[in-house]
Every structure is written in structure tokens, then in C-alpha cells.
PDB file of C-alpha atoms in Angstrom:
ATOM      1  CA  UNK A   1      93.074  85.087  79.087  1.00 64.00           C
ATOM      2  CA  UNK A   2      96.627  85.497  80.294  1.00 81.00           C
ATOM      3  CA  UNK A   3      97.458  86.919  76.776  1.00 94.00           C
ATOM      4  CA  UNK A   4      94.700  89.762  76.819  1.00 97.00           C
ATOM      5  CA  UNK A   5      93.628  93.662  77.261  1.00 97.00           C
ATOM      6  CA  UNK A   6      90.975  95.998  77.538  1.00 98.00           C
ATOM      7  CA  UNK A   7      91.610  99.407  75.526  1.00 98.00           C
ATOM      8  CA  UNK A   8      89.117 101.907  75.306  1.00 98.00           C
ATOM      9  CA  UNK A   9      90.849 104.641  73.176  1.00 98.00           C
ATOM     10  CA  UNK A  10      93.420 104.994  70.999  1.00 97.00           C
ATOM     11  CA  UNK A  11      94.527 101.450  71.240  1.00 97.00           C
ATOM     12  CA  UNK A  12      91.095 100.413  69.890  1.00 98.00           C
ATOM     13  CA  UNK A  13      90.761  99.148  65.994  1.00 97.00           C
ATOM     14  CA  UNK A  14      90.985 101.881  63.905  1.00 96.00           C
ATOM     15  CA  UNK A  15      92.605 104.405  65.897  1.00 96.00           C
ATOM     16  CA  UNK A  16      96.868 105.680  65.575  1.00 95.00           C
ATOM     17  CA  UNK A  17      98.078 103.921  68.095  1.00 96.00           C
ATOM     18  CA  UNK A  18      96.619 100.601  67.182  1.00 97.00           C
ATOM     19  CA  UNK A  19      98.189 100.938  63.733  1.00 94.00           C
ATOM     20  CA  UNK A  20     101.602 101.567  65.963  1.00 93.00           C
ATOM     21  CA  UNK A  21     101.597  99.042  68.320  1.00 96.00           C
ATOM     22  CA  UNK A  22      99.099  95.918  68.151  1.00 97.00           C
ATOM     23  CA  UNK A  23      98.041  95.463  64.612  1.00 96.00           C
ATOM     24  CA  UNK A  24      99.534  92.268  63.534  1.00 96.00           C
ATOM     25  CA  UNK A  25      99.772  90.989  66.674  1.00 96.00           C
ATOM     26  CA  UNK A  26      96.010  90.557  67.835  1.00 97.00           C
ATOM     27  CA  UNK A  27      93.958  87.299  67.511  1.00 97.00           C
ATOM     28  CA  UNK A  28      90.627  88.159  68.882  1.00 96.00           C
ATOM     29  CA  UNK A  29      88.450  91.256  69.364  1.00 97.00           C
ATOM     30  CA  UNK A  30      85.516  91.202  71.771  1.00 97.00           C
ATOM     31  CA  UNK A  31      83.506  94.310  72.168  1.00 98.00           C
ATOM     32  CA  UNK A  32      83.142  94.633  76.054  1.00 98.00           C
ATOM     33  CA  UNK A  33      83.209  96.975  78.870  1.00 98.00           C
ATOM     34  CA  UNK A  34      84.671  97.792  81.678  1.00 98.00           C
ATOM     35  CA  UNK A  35      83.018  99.779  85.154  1.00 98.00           C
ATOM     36  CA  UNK A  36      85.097 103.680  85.409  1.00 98.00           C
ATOM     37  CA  UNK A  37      84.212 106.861  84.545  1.00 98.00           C
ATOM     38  CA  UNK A  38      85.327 107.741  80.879  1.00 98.00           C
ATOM     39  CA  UNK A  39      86.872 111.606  79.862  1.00 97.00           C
ATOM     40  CA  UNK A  40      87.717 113.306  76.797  1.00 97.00           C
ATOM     41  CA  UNK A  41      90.930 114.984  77.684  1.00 96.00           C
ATOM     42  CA  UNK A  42      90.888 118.179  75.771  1.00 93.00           C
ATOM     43  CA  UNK A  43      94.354 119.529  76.095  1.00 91.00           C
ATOM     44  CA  UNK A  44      95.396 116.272  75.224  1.00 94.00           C
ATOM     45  CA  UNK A  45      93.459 114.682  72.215  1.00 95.00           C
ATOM     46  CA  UNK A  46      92.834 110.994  73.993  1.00 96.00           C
ATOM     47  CA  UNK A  47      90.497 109.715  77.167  1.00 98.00           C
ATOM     48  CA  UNK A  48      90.955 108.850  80.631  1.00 97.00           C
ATOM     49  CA  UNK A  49      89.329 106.064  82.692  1.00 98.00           C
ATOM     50  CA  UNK A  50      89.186 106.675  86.203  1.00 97.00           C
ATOM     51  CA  UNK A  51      87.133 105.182  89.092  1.00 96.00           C
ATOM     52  CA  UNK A  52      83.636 105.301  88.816  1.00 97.00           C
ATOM     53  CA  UNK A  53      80.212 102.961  88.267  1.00 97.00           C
ATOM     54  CA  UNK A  54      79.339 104.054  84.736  1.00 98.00           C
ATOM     55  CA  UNK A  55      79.810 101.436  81.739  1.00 98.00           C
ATOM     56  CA  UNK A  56      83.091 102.435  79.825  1.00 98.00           C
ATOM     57  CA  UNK A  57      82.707 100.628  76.475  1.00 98.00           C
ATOM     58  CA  UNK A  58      85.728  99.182  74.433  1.00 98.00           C
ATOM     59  CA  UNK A  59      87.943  96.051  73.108  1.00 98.00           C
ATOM     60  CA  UNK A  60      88.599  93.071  75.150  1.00 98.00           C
ATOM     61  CA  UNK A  61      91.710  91.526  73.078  1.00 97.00           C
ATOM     62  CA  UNK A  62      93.607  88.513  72.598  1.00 96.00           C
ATOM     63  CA  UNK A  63      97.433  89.074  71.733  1.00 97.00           C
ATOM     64  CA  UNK A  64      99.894  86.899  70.430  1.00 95.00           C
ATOM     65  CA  UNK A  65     102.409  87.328  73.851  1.00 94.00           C
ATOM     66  CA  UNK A  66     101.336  90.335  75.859  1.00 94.00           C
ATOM     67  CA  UNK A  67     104.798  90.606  77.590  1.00 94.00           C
ATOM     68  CA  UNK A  68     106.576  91.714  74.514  1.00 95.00           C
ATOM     69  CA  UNK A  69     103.922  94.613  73.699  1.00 96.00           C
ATOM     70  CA  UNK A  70     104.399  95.780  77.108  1.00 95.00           C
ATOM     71  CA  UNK A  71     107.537  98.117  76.302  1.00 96.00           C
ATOM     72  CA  UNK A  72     105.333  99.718  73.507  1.00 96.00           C
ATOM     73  CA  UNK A  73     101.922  99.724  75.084  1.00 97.00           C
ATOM     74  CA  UNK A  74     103.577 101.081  78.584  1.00 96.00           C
ATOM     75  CA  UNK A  75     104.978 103.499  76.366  1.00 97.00           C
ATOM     76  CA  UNK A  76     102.497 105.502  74.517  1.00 96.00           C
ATOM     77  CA  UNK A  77     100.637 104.995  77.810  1.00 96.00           C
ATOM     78  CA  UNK A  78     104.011 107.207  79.616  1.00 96.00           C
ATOM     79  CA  UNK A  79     103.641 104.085  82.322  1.00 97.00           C
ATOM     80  CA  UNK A  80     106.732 103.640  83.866  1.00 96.00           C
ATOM     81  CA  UNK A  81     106.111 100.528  86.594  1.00 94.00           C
ATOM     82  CA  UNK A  82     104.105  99.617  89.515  1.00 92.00           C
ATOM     83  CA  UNK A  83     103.294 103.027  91.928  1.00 88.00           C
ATOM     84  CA  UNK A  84     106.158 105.249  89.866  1.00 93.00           C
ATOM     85  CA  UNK A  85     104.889 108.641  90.402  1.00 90.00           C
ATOM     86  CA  UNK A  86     105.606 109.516  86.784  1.00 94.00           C
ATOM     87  CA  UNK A  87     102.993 107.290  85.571  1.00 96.00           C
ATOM     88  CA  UNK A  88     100.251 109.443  83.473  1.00 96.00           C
ATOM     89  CA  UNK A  89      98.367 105.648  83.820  1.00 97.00           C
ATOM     90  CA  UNK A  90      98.834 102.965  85.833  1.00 96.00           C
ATOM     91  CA  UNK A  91      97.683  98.929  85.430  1.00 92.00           C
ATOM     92  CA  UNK A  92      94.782  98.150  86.797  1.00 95.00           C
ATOM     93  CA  UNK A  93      93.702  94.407  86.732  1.00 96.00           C
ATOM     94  CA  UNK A  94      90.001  94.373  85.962  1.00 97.00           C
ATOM     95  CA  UNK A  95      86.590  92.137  85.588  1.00 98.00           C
ATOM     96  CA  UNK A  96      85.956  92.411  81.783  1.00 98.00           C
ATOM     97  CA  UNK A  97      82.429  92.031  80.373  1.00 98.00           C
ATOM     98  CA  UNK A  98      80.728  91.701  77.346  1.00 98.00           C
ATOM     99  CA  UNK A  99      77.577  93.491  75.853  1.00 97.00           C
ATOM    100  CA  UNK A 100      75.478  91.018  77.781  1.00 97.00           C
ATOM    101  CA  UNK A 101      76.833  92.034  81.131  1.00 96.00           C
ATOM    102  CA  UNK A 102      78.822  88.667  81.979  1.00 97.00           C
ATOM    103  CA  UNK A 103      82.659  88.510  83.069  1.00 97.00           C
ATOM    104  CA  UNK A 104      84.431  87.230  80.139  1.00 96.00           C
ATOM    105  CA  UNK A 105      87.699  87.397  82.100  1.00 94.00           C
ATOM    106  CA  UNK A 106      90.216  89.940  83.951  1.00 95.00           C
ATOM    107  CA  UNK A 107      92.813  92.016  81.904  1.00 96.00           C
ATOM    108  CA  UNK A 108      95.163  95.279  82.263  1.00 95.00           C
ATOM    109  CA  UNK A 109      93.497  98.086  81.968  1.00 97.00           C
ATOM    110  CA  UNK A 110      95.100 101.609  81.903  1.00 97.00           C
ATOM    111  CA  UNK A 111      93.731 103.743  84.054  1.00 96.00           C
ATOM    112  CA  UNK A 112      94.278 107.672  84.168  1.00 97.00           C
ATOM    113  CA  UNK A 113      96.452 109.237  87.214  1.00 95.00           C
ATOM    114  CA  UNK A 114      94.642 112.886  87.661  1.00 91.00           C
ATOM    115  CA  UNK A 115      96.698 113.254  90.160  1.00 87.00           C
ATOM    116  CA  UNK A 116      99.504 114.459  88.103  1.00 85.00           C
ATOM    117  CA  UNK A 117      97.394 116.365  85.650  1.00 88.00           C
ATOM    118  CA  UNK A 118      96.735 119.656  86.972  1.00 88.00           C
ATOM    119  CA  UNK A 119      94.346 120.842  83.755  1.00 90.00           C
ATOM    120  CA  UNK A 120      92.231 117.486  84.690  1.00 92.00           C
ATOM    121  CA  UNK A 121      89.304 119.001  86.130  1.00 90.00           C
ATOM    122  CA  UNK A 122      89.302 121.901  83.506  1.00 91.00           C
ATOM    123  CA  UNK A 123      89.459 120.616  80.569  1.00 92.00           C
ATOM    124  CA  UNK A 124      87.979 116.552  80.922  1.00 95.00           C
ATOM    125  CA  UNK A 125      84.977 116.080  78.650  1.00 97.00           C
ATOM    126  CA  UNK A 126      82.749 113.776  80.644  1.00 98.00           C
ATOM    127  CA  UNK A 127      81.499 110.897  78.164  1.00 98.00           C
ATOM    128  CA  UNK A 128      78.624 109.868  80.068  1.00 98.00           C
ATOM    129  CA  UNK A 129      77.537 106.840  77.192  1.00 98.00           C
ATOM    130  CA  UNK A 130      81.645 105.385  78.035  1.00 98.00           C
ATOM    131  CA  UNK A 131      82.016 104.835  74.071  1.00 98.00           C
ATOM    132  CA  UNK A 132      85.472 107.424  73.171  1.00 98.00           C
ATOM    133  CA  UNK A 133      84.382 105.898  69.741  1.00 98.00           C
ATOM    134  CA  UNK A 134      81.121 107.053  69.385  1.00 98.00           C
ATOM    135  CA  UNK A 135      82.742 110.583  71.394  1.00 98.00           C
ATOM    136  CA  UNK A 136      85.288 110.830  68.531  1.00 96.00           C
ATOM    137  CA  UNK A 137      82.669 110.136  65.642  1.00 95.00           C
ATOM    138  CA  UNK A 138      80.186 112.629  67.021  1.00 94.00           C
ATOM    139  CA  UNK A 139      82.621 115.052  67.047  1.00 81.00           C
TER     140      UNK A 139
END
């Protein structure tokens, strides 16, 4: 879907900046997943995806015209364009599955830039079931 995303945290159904950006404005929600390596980032109060082989659970979605959520989306995601060094995430184009472990298509998905964070590897939360959901229930 040309029209579509993958959000695993605060974009997701439910959360702030869902209300903020896409409600209103998405079609379809798929529960699916995405391969990375999901963190909690403590200082910060939202998750990171970065490389890795674990199963990183959230919403495949359909949106009415992705290009004019971009300004918003890039945003609250402090992504600035393609290989900016100020980007705290950067687009990643990735194979989306569903629950059932089949491609379902490719979409953005944000991925986290340690590289600029220099409290990343003291105060990530590794989520080792990939659900920032379930994380932000349970806690």
C-alpha cells in the first residue's frame, strides 16, 4: 500500500500522538510486525526500534494520503530528511507482516538513531516480547 505505515508506539490507536496526528485520517488497521529490536526509552517516555531479529509488534495502517501527514508525522518523530544528522529517527522502508508471519506489504517505518543519543545505552528498557503496548500496560 502506497498510502500506508507501520507505528509501534505512540502513533499506535490509543496513544497521544495518534489523537494528534492520524485520527481521522486512517482507513485500515492491521495488527502486524515488523523484525528490530524494540526499547523503552526512559529519559524519554516513548520506544525505539533499531536493528535487530526480534519480532517488534504494532499497526500496519492505511491513510487517506500519506504525503500530507508527513510534515506532522516527521515532526513528532524530530525527522528532518533523508541522512540529516539531526534526525532522532530516520525512514526505513520495511517488509510488514501480519500475526501469521506473511508480508502484507512494505511501509515507512521510523527507526531510532542511537547515534545521537548519548543516554541510549543507559537508560533503554529492552522489550524483549516487541509489544510497547503491552510494555506500557504492564507498567
Amino acid at each position: 500500500m502506497e498510502n500506508a505505515i507501520f507505528v509501534y508506539g505512540s502513533l499506535m490507536t490509543g496513544f497521544w500522538n495518534y489523537d494528534k496526528s492520524l485520527n481521522g485520517h486512517v482507513k485500515q488497521v492491521i495488527p502486524a510486525k515488523v523484525r528490530g529490536s524494540l526499547y523503552h526509552l526512559a529519559h524519554k517516555g516513548y520506544p525505539a526500534l533499531i536493528s535487530g531479529d526480534d519480532w517488534v509488534y504494532g499497526e500496519y495502517m492505511e491513510v487517506n494520503n500519506l504525503e500530507d501527514l508527513k510534515p506532522i508525522l516527521n515532526k513528532i518523530e524530530s525527522y528532518y530528511g533523508p541522512n540529516d544528522p539531526r534526525n532522532e529517527y530516520n525512514h526505513i522502508l520495511m517488509p510488514i507482516y501480519n500475526l501469521e508471519n506473511e508480508v502484507i506489504g512494505q511501509a515507512p517505518v521510523y527507526h531510532y538513531n542511537a547515534d545521537l543519543d548519548v543516554e541510549f545505552l543507559n537508560k533503554r528498557i529492552y522489550i524483549p516480547h516487541g509489544s510497547w503496548r503491552q510494555f506500557m500496560e504492564e507498567k
